PDB file of C-alpha atoms and ligand atoms in Angstrom:
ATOM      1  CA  UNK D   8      15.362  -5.355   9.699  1.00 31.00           C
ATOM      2  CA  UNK D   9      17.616  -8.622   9.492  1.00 31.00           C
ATOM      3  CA  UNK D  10      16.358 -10.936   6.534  1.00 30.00           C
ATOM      4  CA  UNK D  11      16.439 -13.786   9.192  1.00 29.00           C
ATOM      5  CA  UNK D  12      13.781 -16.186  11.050  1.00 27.00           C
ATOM      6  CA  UNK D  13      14.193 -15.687  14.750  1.00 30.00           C
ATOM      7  CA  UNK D  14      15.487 -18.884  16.496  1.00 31.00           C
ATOM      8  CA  UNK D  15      13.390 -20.504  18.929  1.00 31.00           C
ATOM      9  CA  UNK D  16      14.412 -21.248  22.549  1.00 28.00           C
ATOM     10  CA  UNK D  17      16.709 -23.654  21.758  1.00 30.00           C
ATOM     11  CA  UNK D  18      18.462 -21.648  19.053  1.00 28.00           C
ATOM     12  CA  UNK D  19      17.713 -23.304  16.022  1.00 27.00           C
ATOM     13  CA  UNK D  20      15.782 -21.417  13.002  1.00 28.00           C
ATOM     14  CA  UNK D  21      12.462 -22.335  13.524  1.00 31.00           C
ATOM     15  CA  UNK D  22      11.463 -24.998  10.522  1.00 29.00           C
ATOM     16  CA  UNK D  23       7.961 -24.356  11.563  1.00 31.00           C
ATOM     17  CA  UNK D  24       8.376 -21.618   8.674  1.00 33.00           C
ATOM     18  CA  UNK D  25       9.624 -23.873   6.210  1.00 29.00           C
ATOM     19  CA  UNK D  26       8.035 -23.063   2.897  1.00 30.00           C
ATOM     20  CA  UNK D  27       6.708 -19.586   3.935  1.00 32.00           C
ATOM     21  CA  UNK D  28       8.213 -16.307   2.655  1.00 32.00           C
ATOM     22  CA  UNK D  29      12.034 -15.511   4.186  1.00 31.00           C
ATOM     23  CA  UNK D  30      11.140 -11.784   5.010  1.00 32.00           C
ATOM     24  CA  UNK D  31       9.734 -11.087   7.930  1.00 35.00           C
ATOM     25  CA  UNK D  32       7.776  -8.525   7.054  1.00 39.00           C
ATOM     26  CA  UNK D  33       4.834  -8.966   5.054  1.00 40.00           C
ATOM     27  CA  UNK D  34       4.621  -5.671   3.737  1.00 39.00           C
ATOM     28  CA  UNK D  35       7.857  -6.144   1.903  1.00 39.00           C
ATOM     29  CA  UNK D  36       6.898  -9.225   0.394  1.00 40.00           C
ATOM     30  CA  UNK D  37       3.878  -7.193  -1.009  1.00 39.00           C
ATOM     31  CA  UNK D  38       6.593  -5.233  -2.472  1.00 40.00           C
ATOM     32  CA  UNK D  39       7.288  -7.875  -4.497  1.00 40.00           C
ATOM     33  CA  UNK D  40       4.165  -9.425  -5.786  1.00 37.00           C
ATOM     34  CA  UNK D  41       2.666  -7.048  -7.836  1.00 34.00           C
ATOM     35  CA  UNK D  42      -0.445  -8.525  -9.525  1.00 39.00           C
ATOM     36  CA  UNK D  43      -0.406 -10.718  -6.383  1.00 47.00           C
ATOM     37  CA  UNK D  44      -3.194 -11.087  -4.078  1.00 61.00           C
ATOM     38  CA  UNK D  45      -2.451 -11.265  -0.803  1.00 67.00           C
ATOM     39  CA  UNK D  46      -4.245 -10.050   2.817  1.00 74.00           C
ATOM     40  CA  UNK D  47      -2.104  -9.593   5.865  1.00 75.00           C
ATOM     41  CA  UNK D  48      -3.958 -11.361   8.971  1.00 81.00           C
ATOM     42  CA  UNK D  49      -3.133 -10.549  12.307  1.00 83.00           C
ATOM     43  CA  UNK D  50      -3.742 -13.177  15.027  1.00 85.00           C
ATOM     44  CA  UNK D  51      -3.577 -11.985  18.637  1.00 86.00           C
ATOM     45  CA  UNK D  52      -4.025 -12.557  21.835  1.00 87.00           C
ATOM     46  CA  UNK D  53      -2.931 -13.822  25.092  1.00 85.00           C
ATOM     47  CA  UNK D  54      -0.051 -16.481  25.408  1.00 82.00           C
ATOM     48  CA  UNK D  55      -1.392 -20.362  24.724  1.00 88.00           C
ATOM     49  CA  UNK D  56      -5.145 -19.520  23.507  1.00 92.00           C
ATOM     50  CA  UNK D  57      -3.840 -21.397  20.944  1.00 91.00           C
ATOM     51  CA  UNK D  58      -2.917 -18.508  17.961  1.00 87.00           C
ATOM     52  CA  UNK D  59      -0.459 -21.151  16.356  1.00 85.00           C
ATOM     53  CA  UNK D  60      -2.430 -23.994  16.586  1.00 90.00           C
ATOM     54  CA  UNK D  61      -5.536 -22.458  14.511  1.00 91.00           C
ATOM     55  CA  UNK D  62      -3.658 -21.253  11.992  1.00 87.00           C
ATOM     56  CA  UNK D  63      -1.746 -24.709  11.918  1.00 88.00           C
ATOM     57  CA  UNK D  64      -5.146 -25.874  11.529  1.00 92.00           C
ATOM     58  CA  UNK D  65      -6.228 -23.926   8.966  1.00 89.00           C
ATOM     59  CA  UNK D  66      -3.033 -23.371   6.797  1.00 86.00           C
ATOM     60  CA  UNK D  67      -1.590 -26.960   7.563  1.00 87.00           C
ATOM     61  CA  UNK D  68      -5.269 -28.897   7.722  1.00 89.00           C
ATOM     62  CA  UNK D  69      -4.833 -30.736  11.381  1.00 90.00           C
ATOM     63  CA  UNK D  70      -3.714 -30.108  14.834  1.00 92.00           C
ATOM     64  CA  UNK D  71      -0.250 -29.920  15.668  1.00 88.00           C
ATOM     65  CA  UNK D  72       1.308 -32.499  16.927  1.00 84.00           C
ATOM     66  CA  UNK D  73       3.739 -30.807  19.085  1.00 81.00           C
ATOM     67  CA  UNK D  74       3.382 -26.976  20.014  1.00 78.00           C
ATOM     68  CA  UNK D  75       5.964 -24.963  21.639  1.00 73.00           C
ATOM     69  CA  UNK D  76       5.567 -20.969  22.351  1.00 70.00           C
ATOM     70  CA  UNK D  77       6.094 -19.059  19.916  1.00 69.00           C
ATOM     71  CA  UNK D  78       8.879 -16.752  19.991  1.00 59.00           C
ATOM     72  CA  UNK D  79       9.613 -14.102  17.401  1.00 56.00           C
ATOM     73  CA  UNK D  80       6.407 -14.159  14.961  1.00 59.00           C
ATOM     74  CA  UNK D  81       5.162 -17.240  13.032  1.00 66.00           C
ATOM     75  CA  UNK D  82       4.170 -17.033   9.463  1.00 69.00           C
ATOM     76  CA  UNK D  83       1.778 -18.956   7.502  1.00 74.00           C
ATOM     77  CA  UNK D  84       0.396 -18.608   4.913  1.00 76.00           C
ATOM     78  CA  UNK D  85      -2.738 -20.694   2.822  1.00 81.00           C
ATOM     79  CA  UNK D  86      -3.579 -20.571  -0.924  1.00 80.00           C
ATOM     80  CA  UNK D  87      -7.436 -20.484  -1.424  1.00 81.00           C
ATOM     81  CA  UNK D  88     -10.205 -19.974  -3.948  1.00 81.00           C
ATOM     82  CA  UNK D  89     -12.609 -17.594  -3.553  1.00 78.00           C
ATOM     83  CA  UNK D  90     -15.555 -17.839  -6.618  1.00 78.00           C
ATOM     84  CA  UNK D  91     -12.812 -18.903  -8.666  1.00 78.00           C
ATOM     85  CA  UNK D  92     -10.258 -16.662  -7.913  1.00 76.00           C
ATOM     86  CA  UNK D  93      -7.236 -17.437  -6.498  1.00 76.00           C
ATOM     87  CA  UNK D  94      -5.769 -15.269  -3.081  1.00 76.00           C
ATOM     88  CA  UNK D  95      -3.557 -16.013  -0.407  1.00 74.00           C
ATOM     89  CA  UNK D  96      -4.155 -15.352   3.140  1.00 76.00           C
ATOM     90  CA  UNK D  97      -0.842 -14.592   5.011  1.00 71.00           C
ATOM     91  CA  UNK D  98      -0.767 -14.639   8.394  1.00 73.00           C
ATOM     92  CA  UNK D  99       0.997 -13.088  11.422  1.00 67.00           C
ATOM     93  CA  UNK D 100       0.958 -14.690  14.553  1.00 69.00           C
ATOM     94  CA  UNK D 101       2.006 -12.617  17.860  1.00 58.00           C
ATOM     95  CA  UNK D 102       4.268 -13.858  20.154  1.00 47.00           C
ATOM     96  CA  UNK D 103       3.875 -15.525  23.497  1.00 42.00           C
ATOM     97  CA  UNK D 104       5.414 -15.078  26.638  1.00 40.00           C
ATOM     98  CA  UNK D 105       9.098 -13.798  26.216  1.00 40.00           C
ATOM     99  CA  UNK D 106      11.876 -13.984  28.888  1.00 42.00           C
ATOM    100  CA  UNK D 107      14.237 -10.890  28.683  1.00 40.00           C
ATOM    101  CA  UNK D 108      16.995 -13.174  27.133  1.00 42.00           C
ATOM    102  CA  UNK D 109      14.654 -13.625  24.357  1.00 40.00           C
ATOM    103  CA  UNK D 110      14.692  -9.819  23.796  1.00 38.00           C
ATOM    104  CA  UNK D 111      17.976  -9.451  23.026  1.00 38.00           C
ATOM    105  CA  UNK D 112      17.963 -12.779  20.582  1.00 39.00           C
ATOM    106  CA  UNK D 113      14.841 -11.300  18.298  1.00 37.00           C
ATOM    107  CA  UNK D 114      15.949  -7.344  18.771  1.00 33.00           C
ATOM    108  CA  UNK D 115      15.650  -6.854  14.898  1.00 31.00           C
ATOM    109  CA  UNK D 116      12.326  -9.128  14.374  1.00 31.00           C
ATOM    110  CA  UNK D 117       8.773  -7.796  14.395  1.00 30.00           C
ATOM    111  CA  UNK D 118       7.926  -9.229  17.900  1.00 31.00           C
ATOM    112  CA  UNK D 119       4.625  -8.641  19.860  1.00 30.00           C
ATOM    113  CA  UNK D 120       4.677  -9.319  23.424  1.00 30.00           C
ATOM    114  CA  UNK D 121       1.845 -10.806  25.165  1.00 29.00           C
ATOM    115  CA  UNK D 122       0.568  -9.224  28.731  1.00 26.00           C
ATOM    116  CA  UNK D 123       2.578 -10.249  30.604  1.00 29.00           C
ATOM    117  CA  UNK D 124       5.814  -8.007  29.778  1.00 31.00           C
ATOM    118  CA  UNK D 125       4.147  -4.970  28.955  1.00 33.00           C
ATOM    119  CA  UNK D 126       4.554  -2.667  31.501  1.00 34.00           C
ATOM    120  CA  UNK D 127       8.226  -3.711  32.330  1.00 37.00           C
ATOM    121  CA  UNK D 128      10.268  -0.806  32.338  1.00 40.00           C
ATOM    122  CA  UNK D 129      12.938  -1.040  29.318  1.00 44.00           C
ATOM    123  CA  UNK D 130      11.271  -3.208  26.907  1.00 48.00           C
ATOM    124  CA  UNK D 131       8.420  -1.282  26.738  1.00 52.00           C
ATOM    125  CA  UNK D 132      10.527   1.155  24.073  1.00 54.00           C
ATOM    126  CA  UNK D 133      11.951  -1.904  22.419  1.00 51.00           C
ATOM    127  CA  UNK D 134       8.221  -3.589  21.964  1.00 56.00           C
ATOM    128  CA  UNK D 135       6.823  -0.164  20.936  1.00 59.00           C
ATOM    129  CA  UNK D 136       8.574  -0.036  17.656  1.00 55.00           C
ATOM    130  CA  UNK D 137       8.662  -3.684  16.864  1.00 57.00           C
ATOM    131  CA  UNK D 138       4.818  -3.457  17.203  1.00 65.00           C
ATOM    132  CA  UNK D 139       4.582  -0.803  14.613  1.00 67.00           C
ATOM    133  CA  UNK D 140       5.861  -3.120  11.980  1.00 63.00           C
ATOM    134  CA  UNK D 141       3.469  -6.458  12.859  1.00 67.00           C
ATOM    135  CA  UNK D 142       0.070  -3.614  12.734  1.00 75.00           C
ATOM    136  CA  UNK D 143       1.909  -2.287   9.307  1.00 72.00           C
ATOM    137  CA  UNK D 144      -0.446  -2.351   6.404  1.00 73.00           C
ATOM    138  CA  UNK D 145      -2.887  -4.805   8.188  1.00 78.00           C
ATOM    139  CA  UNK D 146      -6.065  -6.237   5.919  1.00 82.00           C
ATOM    140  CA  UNK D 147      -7.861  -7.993   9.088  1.00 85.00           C
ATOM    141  CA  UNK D 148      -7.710  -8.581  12.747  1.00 89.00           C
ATOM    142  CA  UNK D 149      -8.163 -12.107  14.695  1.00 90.00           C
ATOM    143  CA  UNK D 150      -8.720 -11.776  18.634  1.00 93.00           C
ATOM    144  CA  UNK D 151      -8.644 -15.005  20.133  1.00 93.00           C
ATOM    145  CA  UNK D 152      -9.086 -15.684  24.080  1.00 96.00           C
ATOM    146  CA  UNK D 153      -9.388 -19.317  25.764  1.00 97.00           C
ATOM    147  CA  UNK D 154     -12.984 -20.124  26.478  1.00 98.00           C
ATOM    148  CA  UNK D 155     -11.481 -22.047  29.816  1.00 98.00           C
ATOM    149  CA  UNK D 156      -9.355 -19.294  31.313  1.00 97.00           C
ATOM    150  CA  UNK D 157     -11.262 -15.923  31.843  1.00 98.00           C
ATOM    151  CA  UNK D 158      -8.331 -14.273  32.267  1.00 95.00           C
ATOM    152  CA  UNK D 159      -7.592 -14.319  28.665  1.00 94.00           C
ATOM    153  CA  UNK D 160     -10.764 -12.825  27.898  1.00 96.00           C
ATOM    154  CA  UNK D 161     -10.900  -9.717  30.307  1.00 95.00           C
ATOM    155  CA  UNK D 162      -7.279  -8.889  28.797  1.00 91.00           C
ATOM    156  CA  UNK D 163      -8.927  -8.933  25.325  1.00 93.00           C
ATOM    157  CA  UNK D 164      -9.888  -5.162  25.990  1.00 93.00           C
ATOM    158  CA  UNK D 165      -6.018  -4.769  26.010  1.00 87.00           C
ATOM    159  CA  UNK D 166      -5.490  -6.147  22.988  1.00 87.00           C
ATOM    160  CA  UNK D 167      -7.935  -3.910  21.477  1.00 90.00           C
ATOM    161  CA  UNK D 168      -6.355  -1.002  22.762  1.00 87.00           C
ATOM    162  CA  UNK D 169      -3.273  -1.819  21.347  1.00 82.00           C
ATOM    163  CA  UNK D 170      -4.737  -2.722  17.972  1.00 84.00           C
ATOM    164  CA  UNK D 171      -6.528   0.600  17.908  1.00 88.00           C
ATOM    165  CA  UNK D 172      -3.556   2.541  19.161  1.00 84.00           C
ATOM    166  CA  UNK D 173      -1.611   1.610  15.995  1.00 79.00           C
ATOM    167  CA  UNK D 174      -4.160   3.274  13.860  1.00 82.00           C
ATOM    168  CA  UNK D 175      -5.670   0.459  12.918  1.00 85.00           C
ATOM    169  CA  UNK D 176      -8.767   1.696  11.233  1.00 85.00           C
ATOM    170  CA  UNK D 177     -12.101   0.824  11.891  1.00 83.00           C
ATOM    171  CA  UNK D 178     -13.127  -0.508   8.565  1.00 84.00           C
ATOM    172  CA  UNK D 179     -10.492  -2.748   9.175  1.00 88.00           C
ATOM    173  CA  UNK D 180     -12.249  -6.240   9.608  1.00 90.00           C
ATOM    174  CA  UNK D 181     -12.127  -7.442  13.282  1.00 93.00           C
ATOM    175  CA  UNK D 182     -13.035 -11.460  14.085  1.00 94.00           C
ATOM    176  CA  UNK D 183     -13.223 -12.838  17.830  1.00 96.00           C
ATOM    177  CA  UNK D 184     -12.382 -16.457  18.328  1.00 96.00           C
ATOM    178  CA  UNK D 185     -13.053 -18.222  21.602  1.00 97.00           C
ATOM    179  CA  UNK D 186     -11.110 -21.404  21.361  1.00 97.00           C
ATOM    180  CA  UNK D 187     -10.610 -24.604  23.091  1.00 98.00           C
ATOM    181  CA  UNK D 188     -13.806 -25.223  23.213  1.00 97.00           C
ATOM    182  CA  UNK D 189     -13.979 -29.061  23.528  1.00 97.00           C
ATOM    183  CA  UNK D 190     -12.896 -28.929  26.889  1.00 98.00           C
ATOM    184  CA  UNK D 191     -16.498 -28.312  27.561  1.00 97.00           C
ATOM    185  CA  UNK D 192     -16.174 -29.534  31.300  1.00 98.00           C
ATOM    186  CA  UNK D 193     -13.715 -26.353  31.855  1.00 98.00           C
ATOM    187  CA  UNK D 194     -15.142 -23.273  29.762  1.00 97.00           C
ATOM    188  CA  UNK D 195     -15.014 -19.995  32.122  1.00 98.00           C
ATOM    189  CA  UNK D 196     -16.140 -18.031  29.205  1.00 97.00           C
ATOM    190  CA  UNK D 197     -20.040 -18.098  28.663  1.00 97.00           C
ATOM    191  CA  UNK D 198     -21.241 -17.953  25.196  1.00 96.00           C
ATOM    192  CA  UNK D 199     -23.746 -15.077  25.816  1.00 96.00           C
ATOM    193  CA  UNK D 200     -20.819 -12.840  28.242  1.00 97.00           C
ATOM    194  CA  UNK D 201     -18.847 -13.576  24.604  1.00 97.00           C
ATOM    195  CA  UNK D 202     -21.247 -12.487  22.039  1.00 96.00           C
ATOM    196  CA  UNK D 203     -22.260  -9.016  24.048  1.00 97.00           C
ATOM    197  CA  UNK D 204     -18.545  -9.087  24.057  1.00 97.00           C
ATOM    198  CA  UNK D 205     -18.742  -9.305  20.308  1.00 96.00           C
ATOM    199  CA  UNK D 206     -21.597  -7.102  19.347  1.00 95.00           C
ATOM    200  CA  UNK D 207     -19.859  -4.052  21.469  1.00 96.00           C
ATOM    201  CA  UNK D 208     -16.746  -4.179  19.424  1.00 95.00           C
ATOM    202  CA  UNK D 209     -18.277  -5.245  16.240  1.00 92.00           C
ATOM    203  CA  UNK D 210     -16.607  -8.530  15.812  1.00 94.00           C
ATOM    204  CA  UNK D 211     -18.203 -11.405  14.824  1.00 93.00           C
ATOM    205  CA  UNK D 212     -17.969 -14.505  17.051  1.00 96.00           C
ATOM    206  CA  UNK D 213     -16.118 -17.943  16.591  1.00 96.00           C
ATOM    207  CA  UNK D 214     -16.361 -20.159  19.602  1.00 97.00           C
ATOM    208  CA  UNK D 215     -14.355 -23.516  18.000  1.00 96.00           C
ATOM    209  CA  UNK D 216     -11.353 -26.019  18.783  1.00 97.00           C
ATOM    210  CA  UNK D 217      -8.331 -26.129  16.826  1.00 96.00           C
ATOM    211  CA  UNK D 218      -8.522 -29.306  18.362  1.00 97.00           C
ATOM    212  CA  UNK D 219     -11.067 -31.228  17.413  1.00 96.00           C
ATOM    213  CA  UNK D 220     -11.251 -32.503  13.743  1.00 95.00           C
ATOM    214  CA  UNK D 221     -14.739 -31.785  13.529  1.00 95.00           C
ATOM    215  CA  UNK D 222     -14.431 -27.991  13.708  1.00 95.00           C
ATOM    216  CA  UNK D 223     -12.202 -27.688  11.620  1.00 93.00           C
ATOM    217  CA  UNK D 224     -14.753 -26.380   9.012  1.00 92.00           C
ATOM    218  CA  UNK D 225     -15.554 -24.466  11.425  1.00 93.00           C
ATOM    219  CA  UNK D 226     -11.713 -23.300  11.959  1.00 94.00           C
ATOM    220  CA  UNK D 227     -12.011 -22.486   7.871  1.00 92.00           C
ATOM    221  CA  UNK D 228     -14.629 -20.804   7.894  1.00 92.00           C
ATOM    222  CA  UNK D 229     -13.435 -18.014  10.437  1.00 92.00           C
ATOM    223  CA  UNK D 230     -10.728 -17.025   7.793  1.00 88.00           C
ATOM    224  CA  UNK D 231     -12.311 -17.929   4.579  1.00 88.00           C
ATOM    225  CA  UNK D 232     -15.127 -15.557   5.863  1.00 87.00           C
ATOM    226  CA  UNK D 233     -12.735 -12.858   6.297  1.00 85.00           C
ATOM    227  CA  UNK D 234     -10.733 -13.374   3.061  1.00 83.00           C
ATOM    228  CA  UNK D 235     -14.654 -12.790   1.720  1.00 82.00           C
ATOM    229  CA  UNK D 236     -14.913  -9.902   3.525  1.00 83.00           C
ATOM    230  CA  UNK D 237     -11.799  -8.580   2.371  1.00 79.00           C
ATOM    231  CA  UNK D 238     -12.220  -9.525  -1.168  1.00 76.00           C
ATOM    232  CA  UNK D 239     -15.647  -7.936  -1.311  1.00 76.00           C
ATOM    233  CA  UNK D 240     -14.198  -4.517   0.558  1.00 69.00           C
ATOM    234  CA  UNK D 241     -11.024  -4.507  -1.564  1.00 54.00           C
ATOM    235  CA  UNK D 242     -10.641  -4.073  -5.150  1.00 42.00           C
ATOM    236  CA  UNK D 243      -7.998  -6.827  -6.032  1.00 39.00           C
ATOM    237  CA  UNK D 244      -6.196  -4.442  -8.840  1.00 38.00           C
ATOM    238  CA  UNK D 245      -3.482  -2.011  -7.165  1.00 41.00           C
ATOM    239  CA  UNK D 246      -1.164   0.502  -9.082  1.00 38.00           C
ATOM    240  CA  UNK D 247       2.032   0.996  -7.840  1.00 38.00           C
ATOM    241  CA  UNK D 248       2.987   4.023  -5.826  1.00 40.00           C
ATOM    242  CA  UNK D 249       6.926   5.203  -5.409  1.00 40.00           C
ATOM    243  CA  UNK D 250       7.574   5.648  -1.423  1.00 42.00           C
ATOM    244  CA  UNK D 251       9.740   7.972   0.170  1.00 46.00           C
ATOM    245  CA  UNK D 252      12.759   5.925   0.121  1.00 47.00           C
ATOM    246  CA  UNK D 253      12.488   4.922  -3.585  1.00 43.00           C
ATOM    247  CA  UNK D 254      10.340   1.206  -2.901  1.00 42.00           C
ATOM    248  CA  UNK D 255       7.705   0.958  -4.683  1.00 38.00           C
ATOM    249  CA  UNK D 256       4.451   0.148  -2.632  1.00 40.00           C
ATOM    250  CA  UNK D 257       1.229  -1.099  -3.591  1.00 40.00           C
ATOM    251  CA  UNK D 258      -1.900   0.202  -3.137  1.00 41.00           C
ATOM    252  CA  UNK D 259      -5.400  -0.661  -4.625  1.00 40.00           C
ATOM    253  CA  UNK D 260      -8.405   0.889  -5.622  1.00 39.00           C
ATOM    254  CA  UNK D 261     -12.027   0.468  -4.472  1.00 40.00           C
ATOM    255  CA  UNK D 262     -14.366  -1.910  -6.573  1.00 41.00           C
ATOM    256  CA  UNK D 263     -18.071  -1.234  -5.568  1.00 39.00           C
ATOM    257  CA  UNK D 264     -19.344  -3.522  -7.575  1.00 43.00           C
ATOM    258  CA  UNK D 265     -17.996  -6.711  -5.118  1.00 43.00           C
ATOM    259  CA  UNK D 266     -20.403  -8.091  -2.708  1.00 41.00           C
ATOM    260  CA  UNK D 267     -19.443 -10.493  -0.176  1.00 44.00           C
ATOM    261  CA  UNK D 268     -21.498 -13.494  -0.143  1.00 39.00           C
ATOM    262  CA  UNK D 269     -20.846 -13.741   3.969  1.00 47.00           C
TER     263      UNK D 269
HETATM  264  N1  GTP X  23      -7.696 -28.750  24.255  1.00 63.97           N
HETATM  265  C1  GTP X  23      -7.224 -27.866  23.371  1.00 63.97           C
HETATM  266  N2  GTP X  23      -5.953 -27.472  23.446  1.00 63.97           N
HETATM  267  C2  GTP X  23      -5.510 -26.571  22.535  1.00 63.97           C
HETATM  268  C3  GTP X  23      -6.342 -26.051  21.517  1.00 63.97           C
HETATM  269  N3  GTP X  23      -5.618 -25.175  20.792  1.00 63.97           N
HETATM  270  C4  GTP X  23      -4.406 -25.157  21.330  1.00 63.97           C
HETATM  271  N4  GTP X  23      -4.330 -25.987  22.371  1.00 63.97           N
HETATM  272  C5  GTP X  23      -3.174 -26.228  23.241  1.00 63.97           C
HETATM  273  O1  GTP X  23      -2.891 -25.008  23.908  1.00 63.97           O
HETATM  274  C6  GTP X  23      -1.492 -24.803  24.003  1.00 63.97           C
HETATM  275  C7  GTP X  23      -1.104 -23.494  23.367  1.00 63.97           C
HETATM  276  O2  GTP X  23      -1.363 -23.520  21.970  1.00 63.97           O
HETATM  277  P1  GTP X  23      -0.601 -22.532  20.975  1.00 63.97           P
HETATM  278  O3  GTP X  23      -1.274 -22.617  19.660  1.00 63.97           O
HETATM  279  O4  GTP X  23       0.853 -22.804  21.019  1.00 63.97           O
HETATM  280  O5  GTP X  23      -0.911 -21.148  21.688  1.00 63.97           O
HETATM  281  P2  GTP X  23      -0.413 -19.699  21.250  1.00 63.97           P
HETATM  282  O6  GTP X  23      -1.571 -18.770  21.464  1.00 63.97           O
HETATM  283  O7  GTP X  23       0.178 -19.718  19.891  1.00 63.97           O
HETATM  284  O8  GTP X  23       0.674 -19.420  22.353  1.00 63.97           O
HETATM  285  P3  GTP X  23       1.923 -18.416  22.255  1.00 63.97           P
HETATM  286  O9  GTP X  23       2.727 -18.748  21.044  1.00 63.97           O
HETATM  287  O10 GTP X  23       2.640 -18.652  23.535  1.00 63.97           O
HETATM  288  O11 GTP X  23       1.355 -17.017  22.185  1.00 63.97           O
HETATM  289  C8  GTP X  23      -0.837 -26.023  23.338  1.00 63.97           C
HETATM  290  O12 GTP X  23      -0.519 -26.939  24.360  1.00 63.97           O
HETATM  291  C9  GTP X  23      -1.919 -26.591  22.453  1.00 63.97           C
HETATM  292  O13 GTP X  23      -1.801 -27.982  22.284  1.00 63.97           O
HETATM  293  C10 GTP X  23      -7.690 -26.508  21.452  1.00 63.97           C
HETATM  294  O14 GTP X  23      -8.504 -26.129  20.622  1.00 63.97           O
HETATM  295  N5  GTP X  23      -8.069 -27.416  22.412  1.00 63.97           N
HETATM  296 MG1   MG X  24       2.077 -19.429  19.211  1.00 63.97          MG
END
């Protein structure tokens, strides 16, 4: 897998990544940090829900200026504290829409493709194993539709699908996160259709704005809830383990004596 951040649509490296790690995989930055804690986020969804701009708002504190689709993957990811320890949330955030052009530009980046090129004879192969890598070692799972287009919603079962397909395991925290939400005069997406939406797939529900400055505790408190959840589910000590092809991986060990105060 090339080293390198895939360009954006006008070619240049994206400095949207600037002080996040150079490898675009996660997993291999795990490699390297033993001792260090870290939980792999997933964001997913449809194309302009607004993936980028919650994490922007969560990792970067405000709403981005200027947003673009995101090509490739993004990756962010925050420092926090939880009861005075110290972990970082990374995150990866899928792609959007992506023209066959951009194919050939990100063919050795982890790329997920939103709905709309999924069944298209061709890159369907090419996606398949490039999705493999971004559901790789996974801590926690963020769904988010747009609570004013419906459409991004109904293909939310989709996205679950996939996630599920990739052996994502069940124990494998799952969030939903309706967003947009201060365009109240255009929300498609009723909060009770939502939360039975929820409550089937085990999820707990987020309807918020990455938006609006006032919920942006709100925006927190989606992923400082999870990096709870995680911390209470996973013991923070791992041992090392020698792969196959000579890397060491890590690997950690239950602690039953964490509770999550969630
Ligand atoms: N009104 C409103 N607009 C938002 C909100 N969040 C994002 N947007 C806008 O929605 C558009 C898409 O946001 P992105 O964060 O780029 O969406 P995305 O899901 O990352 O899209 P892709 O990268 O294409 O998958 C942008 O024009 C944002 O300014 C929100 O909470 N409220
Ligand atoms: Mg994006």
């Amino acid at each position: 897998m090339a080293n390198e951040f895939p360009k954006n649509r006008e070619g240049t490296a994206s400095s949207r990544h600037a002080n996040l790690t150079s490898s675009l995989d996660l997993s291999t930055s795990l490699d390297h940090s033993v001792q260090t804690r870290i939980f792999k986020i997933i964001v997913i969804g449809d194309s302009n829900v607004g993936k980028t701009c919650l994490t922007f708002r969560f990792t970067g504190g405000a709403f981005p200026g200027k947003t673009e689709a995101t090509i490739g993957v993004d990756f962010r990811e925050k420092a926090v504290e939880l009861e005075g320890e110290k972990i970082k949330v990374g995150f990866i955030v899928g792609v959007g829409l992506v023209t066959k052009a951009d194919i050939s530009l990100y063919h050795d980046c982890i790329v997920c493709f939103s709905v709309q090129v999924w069944d298209t004879a061709g890159q369907e192969r090419f996606r398949k194993s490039m999705v493999e890598h971004y559901y790789r070692n996974v801590h926690a799972v963020v769904f988010v539709y747009d609570v004013t287009k419906m459409a991004s919603f109904q293909n939310l079962k989709t996205w679950i699908q996939e996630c599920n397909g990739h052996r994502v395991s069940s124990s494998v925290p799952r969030v939903l996160v309706g967003n947009k939400c201060d365009l109240v005069d255009q929300i498609q997406v009723p909060s009770n259709t939502a939360l039975k939406f929820a409550d089937a797939h085990n999820m707990l529900l987020f309807e918020t704005s990455a938006k609006d400055p006032k919920e942006s505790q709100n925006v927190d408190s989606i992923f400082m809830c999870l990096a709870c959840r995680l911390k209470a589910q996973k013991s923070l000590i791992y041992r090392d383990v020698e792969r196959e092809d000579g890397r060491v991986r890590l690997t950690h060990l239950p602690d039953p004596k964490r509770n999550c105060p969630c």
